[in-house]
PDB file of C-alpha atoms in Angstrom:
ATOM      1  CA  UNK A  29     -47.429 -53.848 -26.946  1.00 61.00           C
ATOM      2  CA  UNK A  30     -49.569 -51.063 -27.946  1.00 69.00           C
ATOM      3  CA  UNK A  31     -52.008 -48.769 -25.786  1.00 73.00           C
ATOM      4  CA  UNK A  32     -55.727 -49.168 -25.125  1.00 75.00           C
ATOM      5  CA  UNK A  33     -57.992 -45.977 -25.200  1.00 88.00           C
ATOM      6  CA  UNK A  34     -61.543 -47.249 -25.878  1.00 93.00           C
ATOM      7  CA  UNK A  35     -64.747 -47.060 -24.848  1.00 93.00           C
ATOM      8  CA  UNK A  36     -67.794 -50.137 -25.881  1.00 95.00           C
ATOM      9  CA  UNK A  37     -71.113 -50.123 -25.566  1.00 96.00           C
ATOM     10  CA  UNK A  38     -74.052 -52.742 -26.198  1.00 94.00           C
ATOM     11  CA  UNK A  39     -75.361 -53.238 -29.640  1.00 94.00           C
ATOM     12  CA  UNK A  40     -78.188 -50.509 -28.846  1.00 94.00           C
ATOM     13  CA  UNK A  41     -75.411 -48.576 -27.967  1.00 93.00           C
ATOM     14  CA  UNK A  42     -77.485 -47.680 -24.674  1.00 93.00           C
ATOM     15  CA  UNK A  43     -74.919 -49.727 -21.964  1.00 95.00           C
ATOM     16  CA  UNK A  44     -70.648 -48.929 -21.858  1.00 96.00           C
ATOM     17  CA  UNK A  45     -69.809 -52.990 -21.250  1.00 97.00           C
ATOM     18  CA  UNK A  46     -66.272 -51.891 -21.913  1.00 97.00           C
ATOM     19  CA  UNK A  47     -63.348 -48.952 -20.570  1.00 96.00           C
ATOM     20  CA  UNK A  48     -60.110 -49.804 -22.497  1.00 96.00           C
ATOM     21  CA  UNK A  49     -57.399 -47.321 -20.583  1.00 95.00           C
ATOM     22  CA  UNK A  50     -54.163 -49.278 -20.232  1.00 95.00           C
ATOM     23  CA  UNK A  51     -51.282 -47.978 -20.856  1.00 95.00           C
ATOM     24  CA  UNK A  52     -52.988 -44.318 -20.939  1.00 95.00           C
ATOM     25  CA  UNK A  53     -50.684 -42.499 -19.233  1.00 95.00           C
ATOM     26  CA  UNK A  54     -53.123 -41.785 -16.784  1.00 95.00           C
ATOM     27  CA  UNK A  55     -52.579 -40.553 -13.095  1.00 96.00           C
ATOM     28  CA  UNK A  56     -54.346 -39.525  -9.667  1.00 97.00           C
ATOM     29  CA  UNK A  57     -56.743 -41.635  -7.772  1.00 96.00           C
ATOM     30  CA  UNK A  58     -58.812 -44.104  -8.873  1.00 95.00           C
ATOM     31  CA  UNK A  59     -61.453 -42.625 -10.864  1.00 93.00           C
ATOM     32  CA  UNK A  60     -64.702 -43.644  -9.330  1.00 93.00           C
ATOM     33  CA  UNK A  61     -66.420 -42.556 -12.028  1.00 94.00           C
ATOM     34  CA  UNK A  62     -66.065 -46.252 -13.292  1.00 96.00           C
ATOM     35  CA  UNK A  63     -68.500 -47.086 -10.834  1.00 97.00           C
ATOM     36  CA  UNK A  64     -70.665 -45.175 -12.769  1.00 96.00           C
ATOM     37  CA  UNK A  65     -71.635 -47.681 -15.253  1.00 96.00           C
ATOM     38  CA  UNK A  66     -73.508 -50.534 -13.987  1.00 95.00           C
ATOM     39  CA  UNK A  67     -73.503 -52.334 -17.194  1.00 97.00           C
ATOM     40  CA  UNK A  68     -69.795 -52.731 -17.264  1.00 98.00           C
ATOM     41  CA  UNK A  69     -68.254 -56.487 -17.913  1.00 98.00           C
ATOM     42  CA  UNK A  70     -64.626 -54.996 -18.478  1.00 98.00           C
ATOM     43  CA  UNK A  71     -62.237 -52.329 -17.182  1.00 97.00           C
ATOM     44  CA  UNK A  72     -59.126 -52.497 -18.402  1.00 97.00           C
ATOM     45  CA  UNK A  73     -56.777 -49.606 -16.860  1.00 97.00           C
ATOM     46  CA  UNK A  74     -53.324 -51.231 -16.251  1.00 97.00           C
ATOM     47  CA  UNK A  75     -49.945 -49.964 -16.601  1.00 97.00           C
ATOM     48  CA  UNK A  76     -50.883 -46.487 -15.317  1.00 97.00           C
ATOM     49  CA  UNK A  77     -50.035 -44.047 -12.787  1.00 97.00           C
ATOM     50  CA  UNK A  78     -52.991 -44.486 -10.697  1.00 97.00           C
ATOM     51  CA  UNK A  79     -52.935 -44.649  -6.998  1.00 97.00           C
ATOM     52  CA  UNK A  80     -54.928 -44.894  -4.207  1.00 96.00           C
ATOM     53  CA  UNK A  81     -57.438 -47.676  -3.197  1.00 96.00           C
ATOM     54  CA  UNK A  82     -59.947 -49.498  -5.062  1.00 96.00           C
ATOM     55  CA  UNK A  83     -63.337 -48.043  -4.361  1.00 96.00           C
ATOM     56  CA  UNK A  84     -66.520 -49.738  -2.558  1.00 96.00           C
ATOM     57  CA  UNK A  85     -68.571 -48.649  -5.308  1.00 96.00           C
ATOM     58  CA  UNK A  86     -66.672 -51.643  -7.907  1.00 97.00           C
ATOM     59  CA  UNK A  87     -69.173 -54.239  -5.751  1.00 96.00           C
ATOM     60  CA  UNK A  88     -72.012 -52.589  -7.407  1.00 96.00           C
ATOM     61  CA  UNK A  89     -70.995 -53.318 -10.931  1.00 97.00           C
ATOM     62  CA  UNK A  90     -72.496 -56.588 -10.984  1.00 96.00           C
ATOM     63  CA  UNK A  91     -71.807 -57.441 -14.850  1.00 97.00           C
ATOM     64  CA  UNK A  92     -68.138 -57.329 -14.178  1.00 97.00           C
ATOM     65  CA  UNK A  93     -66.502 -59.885 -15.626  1.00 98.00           C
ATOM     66  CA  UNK A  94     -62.471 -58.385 -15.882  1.00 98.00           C
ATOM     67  CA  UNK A  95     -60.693 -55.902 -13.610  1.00 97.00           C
ATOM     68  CA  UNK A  96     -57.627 -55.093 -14.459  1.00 98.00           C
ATOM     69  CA  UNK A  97     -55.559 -52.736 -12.810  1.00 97.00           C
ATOM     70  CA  UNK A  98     -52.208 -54.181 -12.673  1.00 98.00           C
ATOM     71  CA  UNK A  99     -48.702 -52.287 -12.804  1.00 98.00           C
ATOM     72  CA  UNK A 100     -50.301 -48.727 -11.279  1.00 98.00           C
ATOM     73  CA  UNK A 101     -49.790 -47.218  -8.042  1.00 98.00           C
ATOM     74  CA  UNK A 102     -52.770 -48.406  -6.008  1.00 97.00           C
ATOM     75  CA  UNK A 103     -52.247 -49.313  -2.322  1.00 96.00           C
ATOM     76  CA  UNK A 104     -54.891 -50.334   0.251  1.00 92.00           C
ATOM     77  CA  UNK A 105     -56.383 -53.493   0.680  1.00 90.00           C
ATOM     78  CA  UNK A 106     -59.241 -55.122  -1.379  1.00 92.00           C
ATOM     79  CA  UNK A 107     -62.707 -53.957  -0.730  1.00 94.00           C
ATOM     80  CA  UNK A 108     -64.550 -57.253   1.128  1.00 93.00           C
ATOM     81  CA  UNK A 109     -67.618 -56.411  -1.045  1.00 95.00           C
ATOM     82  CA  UNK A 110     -65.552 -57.760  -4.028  1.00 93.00           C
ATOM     83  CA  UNK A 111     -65.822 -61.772  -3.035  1.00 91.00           C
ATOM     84  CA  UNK A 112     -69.604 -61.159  -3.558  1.00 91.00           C
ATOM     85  CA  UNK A 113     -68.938 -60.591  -7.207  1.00 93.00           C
ATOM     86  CA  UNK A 114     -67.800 -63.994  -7.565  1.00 88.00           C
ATOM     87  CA  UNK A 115     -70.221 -65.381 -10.041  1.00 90.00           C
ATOM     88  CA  UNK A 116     -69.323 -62.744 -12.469  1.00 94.00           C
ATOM     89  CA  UNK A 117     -65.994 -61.855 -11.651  1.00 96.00           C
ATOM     90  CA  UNK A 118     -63.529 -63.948 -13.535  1.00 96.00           C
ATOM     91  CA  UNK A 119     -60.508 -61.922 -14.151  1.00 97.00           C
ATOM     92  CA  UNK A 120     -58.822 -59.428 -11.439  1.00 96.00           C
ATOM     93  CA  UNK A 121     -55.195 -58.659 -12.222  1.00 97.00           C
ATOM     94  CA  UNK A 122     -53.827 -56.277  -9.222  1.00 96.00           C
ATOM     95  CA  UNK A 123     -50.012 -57.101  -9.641  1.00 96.00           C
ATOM     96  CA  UNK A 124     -47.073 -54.841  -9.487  1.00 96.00           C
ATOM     97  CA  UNK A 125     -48.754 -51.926  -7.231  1.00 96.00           C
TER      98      UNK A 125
END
């Protein structure tokens, strides 16, 4: 398959709904930066480099609808918060880290 390296917003282009980074080549920690859209439905950064654990701040986004971070480097457990997103939340793929 091919690479993702997008960013989507809302049709008043005023909200990022989607981060398309898999298979970026990207490494270091989780960028927490994510965290910093609260409009975001979908983050798609698997088969990375990344490592570290996910951060608190992901309970926040409460449009979530798909985290993906499968096939990085990530280690730590799952922040409790994230059982609260379970009305949005629909996808979470966290295999292979």
């Amino acid at each position: 398959g091919g690479y993702g390296g997008s960013v989507v917003c809302n049709a008043n282009n005023t909200t990022v709904v989607e981060l398309l980074v898999y298979r970026c080549n990207l490494t270091g920690p989780f960028p927490d930066a994510v965290c910093g859209f609260p409009g975001l439905q979908t983050f798609s950064a698997y088969d990375n480099a990344l490592s570290g654990s996910l951060p608190r701040c992901l309970c926040g986004l409460t449009a979530l609808t798909t985290l993906a971070v499968s096939a990085n480097h990530l280690t730590g457990g799952i922040p409790g918060c994230i059982g609260r997103l379970n009305r949005t939340l629909t996808v979470l793929e966290l295999g292979t880290n």
